[in-house]
Coordinates of C-alpha atoms and ligand atoms in Angstrom, one line a residue:
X20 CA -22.0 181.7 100.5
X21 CA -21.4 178.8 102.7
X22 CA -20.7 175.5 100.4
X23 CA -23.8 173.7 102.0
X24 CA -26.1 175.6 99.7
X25 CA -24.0 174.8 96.7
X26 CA -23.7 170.7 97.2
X27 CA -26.5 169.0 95.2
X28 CA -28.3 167.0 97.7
X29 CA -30.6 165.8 100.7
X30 CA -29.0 167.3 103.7
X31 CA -29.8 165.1 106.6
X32 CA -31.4 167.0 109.5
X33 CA -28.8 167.5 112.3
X34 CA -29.6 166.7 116.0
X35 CA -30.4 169.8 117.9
X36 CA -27.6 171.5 120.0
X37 CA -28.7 170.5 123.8
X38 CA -29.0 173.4 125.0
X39 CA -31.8 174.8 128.4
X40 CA -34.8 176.7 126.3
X41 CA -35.3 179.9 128.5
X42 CA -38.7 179.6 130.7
X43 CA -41.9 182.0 129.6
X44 CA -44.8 181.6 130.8
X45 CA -48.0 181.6 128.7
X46 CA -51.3 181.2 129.5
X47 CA -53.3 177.8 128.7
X48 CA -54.8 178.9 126.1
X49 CA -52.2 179.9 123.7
X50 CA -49.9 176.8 124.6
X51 CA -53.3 174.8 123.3
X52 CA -54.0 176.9 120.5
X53 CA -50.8 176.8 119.9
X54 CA -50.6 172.9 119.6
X55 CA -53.7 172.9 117.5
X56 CA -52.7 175.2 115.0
X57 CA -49.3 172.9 114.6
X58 CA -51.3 170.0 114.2
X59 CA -53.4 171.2 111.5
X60 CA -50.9 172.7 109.8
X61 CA -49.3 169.1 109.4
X62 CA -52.5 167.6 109.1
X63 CA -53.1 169.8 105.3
X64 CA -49.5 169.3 104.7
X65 CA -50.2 165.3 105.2
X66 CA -53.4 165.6 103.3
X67 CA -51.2 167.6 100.0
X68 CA -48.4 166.0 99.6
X69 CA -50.1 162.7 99.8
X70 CA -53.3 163.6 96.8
X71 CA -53.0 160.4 95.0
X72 CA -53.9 158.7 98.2
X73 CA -56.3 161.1 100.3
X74 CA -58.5 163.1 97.3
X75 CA -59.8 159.6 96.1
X76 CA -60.9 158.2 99.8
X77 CA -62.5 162.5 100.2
X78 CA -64.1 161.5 97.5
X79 CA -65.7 158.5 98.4
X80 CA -66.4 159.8 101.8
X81 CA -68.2 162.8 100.0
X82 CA -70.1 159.9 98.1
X83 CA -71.2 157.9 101.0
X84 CA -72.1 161.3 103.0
X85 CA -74.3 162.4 100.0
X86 CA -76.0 159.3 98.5
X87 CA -75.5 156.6 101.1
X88 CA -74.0 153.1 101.3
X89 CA -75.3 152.2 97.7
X90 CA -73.8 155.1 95.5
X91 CA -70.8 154.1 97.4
X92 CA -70.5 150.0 96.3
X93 CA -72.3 151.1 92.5
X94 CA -69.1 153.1 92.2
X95 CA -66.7 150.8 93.3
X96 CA -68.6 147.9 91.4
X97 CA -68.4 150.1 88.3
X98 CA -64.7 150.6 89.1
X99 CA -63.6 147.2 89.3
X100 CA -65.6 145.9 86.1
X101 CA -63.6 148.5 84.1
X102 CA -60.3 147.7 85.6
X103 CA -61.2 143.8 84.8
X104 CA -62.3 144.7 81.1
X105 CA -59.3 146.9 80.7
X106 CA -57.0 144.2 82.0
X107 CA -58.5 141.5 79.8
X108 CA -58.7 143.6 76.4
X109 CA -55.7 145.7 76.6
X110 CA -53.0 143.5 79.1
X111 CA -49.8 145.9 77.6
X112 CA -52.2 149.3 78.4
X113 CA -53.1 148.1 81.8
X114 CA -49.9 147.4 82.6
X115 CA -48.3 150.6 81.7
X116 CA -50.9 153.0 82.6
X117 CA -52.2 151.3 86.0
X118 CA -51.3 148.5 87.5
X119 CA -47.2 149.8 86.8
X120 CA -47.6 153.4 87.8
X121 CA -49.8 152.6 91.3
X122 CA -46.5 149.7 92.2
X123 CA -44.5 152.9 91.4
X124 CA -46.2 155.0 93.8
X125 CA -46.3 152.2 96.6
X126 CA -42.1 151.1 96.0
X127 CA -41.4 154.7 96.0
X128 CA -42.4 154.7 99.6
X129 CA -41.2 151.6 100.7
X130 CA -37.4 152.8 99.1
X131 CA -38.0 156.4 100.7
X132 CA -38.2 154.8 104.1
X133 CA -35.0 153.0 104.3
X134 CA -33.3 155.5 102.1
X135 CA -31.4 157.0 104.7
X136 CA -30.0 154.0 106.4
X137 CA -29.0 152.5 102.8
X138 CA -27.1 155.2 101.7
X139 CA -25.2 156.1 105.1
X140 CA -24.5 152.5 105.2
X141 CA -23.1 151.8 101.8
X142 CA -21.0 155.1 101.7
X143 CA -22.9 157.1 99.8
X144 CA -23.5 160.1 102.4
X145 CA -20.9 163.0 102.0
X146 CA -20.3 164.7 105.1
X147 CA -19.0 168.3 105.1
X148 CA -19.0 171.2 107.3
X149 CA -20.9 169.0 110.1
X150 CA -23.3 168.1 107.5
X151 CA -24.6 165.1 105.8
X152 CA -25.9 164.9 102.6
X153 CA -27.7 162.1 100.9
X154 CA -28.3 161.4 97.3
X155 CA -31.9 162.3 96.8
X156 CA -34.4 159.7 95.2
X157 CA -36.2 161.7 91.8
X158 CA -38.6 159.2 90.4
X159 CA -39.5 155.2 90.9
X160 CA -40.5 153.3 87.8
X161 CA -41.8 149.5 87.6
X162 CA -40.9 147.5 84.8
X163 CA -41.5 144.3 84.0
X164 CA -39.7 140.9 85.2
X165 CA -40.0 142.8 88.9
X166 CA -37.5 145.2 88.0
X167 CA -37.9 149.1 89.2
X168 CA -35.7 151.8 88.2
X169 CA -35.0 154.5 90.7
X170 CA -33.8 157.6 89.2
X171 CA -31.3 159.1 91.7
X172 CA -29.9 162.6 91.8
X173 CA -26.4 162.4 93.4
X174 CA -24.4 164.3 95.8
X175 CA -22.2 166.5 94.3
X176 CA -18.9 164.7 93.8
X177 CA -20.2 161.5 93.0
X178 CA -20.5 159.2 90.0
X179 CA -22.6 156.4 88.5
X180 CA -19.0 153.7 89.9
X181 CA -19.7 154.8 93.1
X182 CA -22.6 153.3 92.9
X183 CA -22.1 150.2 90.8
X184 CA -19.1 149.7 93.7
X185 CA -22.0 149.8 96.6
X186 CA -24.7 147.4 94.5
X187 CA -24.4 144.3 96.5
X188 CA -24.8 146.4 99.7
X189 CA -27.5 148.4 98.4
X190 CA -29.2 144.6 97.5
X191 CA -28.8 143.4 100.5
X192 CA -30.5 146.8 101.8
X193 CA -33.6 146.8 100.1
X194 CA -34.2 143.0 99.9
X195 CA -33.7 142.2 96.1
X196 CA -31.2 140.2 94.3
X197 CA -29.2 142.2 92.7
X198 CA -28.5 146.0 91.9
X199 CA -27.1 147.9 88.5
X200 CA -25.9 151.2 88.9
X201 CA -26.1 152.9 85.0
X202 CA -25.8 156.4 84.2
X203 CA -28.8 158.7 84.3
X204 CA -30.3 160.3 81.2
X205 CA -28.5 163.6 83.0
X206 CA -24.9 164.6 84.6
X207 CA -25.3 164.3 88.1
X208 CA -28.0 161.5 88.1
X209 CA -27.5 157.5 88.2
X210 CA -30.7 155.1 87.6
X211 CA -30.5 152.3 90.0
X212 CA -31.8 148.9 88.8
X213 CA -33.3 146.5 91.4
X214 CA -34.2 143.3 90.2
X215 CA -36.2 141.5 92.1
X216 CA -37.6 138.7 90.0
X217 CA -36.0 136.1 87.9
X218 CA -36.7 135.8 84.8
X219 CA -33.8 133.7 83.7
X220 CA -35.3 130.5 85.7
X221 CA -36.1 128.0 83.3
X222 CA -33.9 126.7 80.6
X223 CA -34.7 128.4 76.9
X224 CA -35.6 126.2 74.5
X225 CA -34.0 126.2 71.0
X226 CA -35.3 129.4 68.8
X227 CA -36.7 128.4 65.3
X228 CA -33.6 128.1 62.6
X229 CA -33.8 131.5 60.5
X230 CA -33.4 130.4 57.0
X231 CA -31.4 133.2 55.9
X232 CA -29.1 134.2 59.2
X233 CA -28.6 138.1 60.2
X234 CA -24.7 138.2 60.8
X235 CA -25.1 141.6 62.8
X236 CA -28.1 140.4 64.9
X237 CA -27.9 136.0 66.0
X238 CA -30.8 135.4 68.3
X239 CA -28.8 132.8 70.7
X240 CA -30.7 133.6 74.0
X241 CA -33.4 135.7 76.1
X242 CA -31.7 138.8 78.4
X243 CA -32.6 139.5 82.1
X244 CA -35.1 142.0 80.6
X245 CA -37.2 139.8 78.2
X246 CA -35.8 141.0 75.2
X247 CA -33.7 138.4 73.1
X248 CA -30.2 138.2 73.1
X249 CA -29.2 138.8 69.3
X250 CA -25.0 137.9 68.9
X251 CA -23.4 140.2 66.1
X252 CA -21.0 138.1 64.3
X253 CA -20.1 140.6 61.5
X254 CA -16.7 142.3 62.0
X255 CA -16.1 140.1 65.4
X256 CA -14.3 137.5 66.9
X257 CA -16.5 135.5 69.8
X258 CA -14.8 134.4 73.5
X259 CA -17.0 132.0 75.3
X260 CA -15.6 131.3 78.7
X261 CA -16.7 129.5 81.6
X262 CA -15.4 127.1 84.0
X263 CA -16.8 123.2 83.7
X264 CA -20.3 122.3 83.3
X265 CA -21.1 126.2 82.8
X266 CA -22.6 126.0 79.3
X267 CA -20.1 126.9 77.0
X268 CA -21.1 124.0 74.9
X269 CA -24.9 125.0 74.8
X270 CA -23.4 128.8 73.6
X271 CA -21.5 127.0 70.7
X272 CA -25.0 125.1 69.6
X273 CA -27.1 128.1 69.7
X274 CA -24.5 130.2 67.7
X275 CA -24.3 127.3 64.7
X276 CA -28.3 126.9 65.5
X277 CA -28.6 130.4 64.1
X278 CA -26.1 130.1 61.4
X279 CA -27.3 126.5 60.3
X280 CA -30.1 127.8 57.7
X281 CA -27.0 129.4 56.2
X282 CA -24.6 126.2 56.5
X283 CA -27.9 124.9 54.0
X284 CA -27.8 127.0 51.7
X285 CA -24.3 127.5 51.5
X286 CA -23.6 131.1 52.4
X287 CA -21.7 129.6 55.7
X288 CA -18.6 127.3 56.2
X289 CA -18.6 126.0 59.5
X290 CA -15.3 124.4 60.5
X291 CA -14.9 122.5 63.7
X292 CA -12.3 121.9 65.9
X293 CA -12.8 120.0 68.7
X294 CA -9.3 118.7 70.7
X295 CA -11.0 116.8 73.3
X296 CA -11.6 114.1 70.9
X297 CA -15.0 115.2 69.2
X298 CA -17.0 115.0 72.3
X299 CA -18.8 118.2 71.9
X300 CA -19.2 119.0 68.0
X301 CA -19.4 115.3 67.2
X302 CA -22.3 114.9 67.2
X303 CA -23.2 117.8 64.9
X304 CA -20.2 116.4 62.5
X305 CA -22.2 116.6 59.4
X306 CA -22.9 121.0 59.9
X307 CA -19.1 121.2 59.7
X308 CA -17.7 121.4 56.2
X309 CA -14.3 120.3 57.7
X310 CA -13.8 118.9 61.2
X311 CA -10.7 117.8 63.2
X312 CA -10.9 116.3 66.3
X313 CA -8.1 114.2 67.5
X314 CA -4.8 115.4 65.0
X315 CA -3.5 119.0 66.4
X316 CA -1.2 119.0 63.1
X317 CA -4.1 118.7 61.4
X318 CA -5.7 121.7 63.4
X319 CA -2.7 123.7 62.7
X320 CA -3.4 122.9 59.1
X321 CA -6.7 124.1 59.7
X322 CA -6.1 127.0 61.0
X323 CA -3.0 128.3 58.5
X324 CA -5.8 127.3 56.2
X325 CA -8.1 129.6 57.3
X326 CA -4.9 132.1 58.1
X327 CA -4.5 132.4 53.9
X328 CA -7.8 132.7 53.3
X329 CA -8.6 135.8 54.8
X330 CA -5.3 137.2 53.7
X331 CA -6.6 136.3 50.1
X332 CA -9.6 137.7 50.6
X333 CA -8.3 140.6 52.4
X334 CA -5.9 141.2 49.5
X335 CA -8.2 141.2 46.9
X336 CA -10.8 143.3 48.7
X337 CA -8.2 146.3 49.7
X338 CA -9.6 149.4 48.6
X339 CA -13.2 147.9 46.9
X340 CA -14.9 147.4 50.3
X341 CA -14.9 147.4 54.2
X342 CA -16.7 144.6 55.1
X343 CA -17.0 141.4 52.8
X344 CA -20.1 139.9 51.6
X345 CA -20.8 136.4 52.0
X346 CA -21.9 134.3 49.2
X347 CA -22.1 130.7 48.1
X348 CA -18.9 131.3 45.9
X349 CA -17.0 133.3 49.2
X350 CA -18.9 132.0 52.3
X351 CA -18.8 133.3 55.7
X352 CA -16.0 130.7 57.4
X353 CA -16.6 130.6 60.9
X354 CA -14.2 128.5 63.0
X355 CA -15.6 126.9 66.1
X356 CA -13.4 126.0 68.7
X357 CA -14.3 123.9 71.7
X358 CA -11.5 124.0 74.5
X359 CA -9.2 126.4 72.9
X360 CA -6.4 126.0 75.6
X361 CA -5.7 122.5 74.0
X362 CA -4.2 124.8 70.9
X363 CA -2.2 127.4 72.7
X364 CA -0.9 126.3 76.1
X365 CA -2.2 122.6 77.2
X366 CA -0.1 121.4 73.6
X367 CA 3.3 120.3 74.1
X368 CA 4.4 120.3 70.8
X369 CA 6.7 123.8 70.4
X370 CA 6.6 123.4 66.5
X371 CA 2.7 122.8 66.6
X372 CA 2.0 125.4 69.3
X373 CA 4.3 128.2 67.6
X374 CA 2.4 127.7 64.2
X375 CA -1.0 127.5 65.9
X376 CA -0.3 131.0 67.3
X377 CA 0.7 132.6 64.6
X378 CA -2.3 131.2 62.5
X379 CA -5.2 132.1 64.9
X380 CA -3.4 135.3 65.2
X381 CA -3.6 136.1 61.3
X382 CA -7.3 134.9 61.2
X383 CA -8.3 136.8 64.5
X384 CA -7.2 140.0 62.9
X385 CA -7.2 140.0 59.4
X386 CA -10.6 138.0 59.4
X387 CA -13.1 139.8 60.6
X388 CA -13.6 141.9 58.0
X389 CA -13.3 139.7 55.5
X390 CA -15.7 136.8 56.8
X391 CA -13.5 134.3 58.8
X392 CA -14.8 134.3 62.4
X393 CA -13.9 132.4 65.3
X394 CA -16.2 131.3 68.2
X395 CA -14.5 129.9 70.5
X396 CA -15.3 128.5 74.1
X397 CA -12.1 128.2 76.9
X398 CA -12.3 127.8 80.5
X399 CA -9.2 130.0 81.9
X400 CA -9.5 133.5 80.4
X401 CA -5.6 134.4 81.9
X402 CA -3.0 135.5 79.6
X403 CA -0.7 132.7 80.4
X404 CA -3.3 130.5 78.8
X405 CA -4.8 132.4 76.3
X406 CA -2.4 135.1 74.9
X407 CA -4.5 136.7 72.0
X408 CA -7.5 137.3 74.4
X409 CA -7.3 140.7 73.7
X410 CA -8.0 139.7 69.9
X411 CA -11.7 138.5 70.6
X412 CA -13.8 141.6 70.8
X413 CA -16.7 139.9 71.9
X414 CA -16.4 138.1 74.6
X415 CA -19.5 135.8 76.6
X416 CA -18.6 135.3 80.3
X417 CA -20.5 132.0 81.5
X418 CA -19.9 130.9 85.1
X419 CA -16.2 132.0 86.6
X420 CA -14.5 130.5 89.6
X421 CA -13.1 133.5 90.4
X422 CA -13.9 137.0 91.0
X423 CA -10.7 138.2 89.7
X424 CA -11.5 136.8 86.4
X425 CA -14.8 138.5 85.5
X426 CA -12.9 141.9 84.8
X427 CA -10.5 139.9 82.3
X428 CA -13.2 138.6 80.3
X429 CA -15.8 141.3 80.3
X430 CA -13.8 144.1 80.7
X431 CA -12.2 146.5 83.2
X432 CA -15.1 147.6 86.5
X433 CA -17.6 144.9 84.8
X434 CA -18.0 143.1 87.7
X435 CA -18.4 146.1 90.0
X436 CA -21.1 146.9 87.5
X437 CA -23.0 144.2 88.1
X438 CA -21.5 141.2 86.1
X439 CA -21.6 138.6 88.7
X440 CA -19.8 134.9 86.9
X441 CA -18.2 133.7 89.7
X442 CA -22.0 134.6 91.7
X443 CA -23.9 132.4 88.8
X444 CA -24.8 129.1 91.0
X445 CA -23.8 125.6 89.2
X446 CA -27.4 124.7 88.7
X447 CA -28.1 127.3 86.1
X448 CA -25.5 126.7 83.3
X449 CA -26.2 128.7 80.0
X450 CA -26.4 132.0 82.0
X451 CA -23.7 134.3 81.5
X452 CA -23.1 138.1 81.0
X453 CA -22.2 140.0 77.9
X454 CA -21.7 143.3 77.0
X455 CA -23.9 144.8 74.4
X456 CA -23.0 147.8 71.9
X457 CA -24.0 151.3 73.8
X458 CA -24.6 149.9 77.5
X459 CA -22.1 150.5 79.8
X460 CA -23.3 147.9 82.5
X461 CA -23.0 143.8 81.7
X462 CA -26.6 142.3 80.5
X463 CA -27.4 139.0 82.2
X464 CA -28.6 136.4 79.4
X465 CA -29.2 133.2 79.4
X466 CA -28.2 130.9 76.2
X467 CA -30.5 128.4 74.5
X468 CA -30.3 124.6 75.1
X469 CA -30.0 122.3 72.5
X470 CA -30.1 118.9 73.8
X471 CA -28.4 115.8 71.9
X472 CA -31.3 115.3 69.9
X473 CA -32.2 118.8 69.2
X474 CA -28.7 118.9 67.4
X475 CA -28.5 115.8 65.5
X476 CA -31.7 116.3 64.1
X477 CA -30.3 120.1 63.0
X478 CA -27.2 118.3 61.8
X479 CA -29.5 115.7 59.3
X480 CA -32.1 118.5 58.3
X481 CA -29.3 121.3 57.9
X482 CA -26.0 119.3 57.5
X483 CA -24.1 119.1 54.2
X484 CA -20.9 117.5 54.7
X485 CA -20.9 113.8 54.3
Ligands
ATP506 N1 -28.3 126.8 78.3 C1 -28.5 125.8 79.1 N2 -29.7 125.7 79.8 C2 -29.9 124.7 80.6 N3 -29.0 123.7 80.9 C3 -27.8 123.7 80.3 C4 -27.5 124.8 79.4 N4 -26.3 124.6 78.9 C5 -25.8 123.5 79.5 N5 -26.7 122.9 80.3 C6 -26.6 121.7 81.1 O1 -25.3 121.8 81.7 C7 -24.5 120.6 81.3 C8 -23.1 121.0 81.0 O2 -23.1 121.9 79.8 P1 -21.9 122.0 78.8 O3 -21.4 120.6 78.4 O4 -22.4 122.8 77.7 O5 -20.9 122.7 79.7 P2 -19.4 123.0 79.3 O6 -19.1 124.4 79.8 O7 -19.1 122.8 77.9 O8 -18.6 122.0 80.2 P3 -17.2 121.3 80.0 O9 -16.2 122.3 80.4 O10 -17.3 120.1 80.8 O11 -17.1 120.9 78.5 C9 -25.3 120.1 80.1 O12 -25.2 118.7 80.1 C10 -26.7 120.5 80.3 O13 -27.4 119.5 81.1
MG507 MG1 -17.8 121.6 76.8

């Protein structure tokens, strides 16, 4: 069996061989009957495979022919008045079942015609045995924030990277700003994302403060896709990292945001260190139950603090439970950190630097489990700056300078998968990718904005240090 037939895949019509047809001669007749017959046949194949289009405008011809002009515009009045009701009463309904299904139908087509050309072009036609064979387009879905998902059945061989490797080409292809390649719900198929829209535009405001915080779920901001972005805290360490002016201090306010009902009622110790002289946590000074700002021994101190702590706790919870329960006896301790590089390579101090290390070393992880977590915002995610980056499992890439450094933060293939840092342009800071539990590909977010005011009034209506 020849390997063509066994290669999953839209074979792309080869050229005919050039070759001199032999010369019969046939009457008129059959040369026009022949024709006709052609034409027809195309004609009903036109008129199937395009239903959804031609039985409604059969119909309405049938309507006019029957009853005349009026039975025709009392139809399509009657039409339209539904489809208004519908969309007024039932928006979500309307949505899913119409107006969602009929863009479908009309994207579908306008992806089928330069199909061809996008996937020869970005690599993703396999040739073989004078063939070529395309991946084949199964099913077009709208979603909202002018996103569609095209299903995709690949050519034999391939997988989802493939893909995620030829996004920005495929962008670029169909006109939209940028492409995620995820796996399909089947071997053998990928679901392309094309967003079009932009939903992350306008700056979030500040969420309401949830009086009693949910450690596994922190709403901090909205996600490309509408829903909210929810921060679990439990059993984590947090890496914000972005170059200047990216956000990193609006991600450290909307974390404490959604801890501060907790800071009030004493289920969280917040502890602030901020070595470029308090200029970014100051201002929130009384959230903090302790604070350093300008002494790094008094960091260090800090941090060895915090170091015993979770080996005490960790000691005495060995063998009772996996995962400690704050309380207003044993409060969560979370330690937030603004310009970490100040602690462990910008310091000149050996002594200082060597016990810093080792501290945030024991606290990153021993204290996960046992409620002392760090969030902590840097601007160079390299090893020589950062060694214990491999200690924060979750990790919040902001706006990068370089491509190179997208794959550190968020993880190996993240930027060929679509996270695009060094992409995000200077005038949207707060947006930033993440990785969420169970998704393979990097979620775009962007992070609420507390202003000044918004946080010194949450620092005098939640604050309890004096
Ligand atoms: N989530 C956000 N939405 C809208 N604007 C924001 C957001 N976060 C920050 N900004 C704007 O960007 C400016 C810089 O933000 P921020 O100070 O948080 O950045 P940074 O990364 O901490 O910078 P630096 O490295 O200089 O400390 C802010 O003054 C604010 O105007
Ligand atoms: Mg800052």
């Amino acid at each position: 069996m020849p390997l063509i037939n066994v290669i999953k895949g839209d074979p792309i019509p080869v050229a005919p061989l050039n070759v001199r047809t032999p010369f019969v001669k046939i009457p008129l007749w059959a040369a026009i009957l022949w024709q006709t017959l052609k034409t027809v046949a195309w004609l009903v194949k036109a008129y199937v495979q395009h239903w959804y289009a031609t039985l409604p405008v059969t119909g309405l011809v049938w309507l006019y022919l029957a009853y005349g002009w009026q039975a025709l515009a009392l139809l399509l009045g009657g039409i339209t008045t539904a489809v208004t009701c519908w969309f007024h009463v039932n928006r979500a309904s309307w949505l899913r079942f119409g107006w969602w299904p009929a863009l479908a139908r009309f994207r579908r087509l306008v992806y089928r015609r330069r199909w061809m050309a996008a996937m020869v072009t970005a690599n993703l036609s396999i040739s073989y045995d004078k063939r070529t064979i395309i991946p084949q387009i199964r099913r077009v879905r709208c979603k909202a924030g002018g996103c569609d998902e095209v299903l995709v059945r690949m050519v034999t061989g391939q997988i989802p990277d493939d893909f995620a490797k030829a996004s920005e080409r495929l962008a670029q292809t169909f006109g939209v700003r940028q492409v995620k390649a995820i796996p399909g719900p089947t071997y053998g198929a990928v679901v392309l994302v094309l967003m079009r829209g932009d939903t992350l535009q306008e700056t979030v405001e500040p969420f309401p403060i949830p009086f009693a915080p949910d450690f596994t779920a922190l709403p901090i901001g909205v996600q490309e896709d509408g829903g909210l972005y929810r921060l679990r805290l439990f059993g984590t360490q947090v890496l914000i990292v972005g170059a200047t002016g990216s956000g990193k201090g609006s991600a450290i306010w909307s974390i404490v945001r959604s801890l501060a009902g907790g800071v009030a009622s004493g289920l969280v110790e917040l502890w602030g260190l901020d070595p470029k002289g308090g200029m970014e946590l100051g201002i929130g000074r009384a959230l903090f139950a302790k604070f350093a700002s300008r002494d790094f021994a008094e960091m260090a101190a800090m941090l060895e603090h915090a170091a015993a702590t979770a080996q005490g706790r960790a000691a005495r919870l060995a063998g009772k439970t996996r995962q400690h329960t704050p309380t207003e006896d044993e409060p969560l301790i979370v330690l937030v950190i603004d310009e970490l590089a100040n602690l462990t390579a910008y310091l000149t101090e050996r002594q200082l630097k060597d016990r810093i290390k080792a501290a945030l070393g024991i606290v990153l992880t021993q204290g996960r489990a046992v409620g002392v977590h760090v969030v902590a915002a840097i601007q160079d995610p390299r090893k020589e700056v950062l060694p214990a980056r491999g200690l924060f499992p979750t990790r919040i890439g902001l706006r990068l300078s370089e491509p190179s450094e997208v794959d550190l933060v968020l993880g190996d293939n993240m930027r060929d998968r679509g996270a695009l840092c060094d992409r995000i342009p200077q005038t949207q800071p707060g947006i930033g990718f993440v990785v969420l539990e169970g998704d393979p590909t990097p979620m775009r977010v962007r992070l609420t904005y507390c202003d000044d005011t918004t946080v010194r009034d949450m620092a005098d209506d939640y604050g309890v240090a004096a």
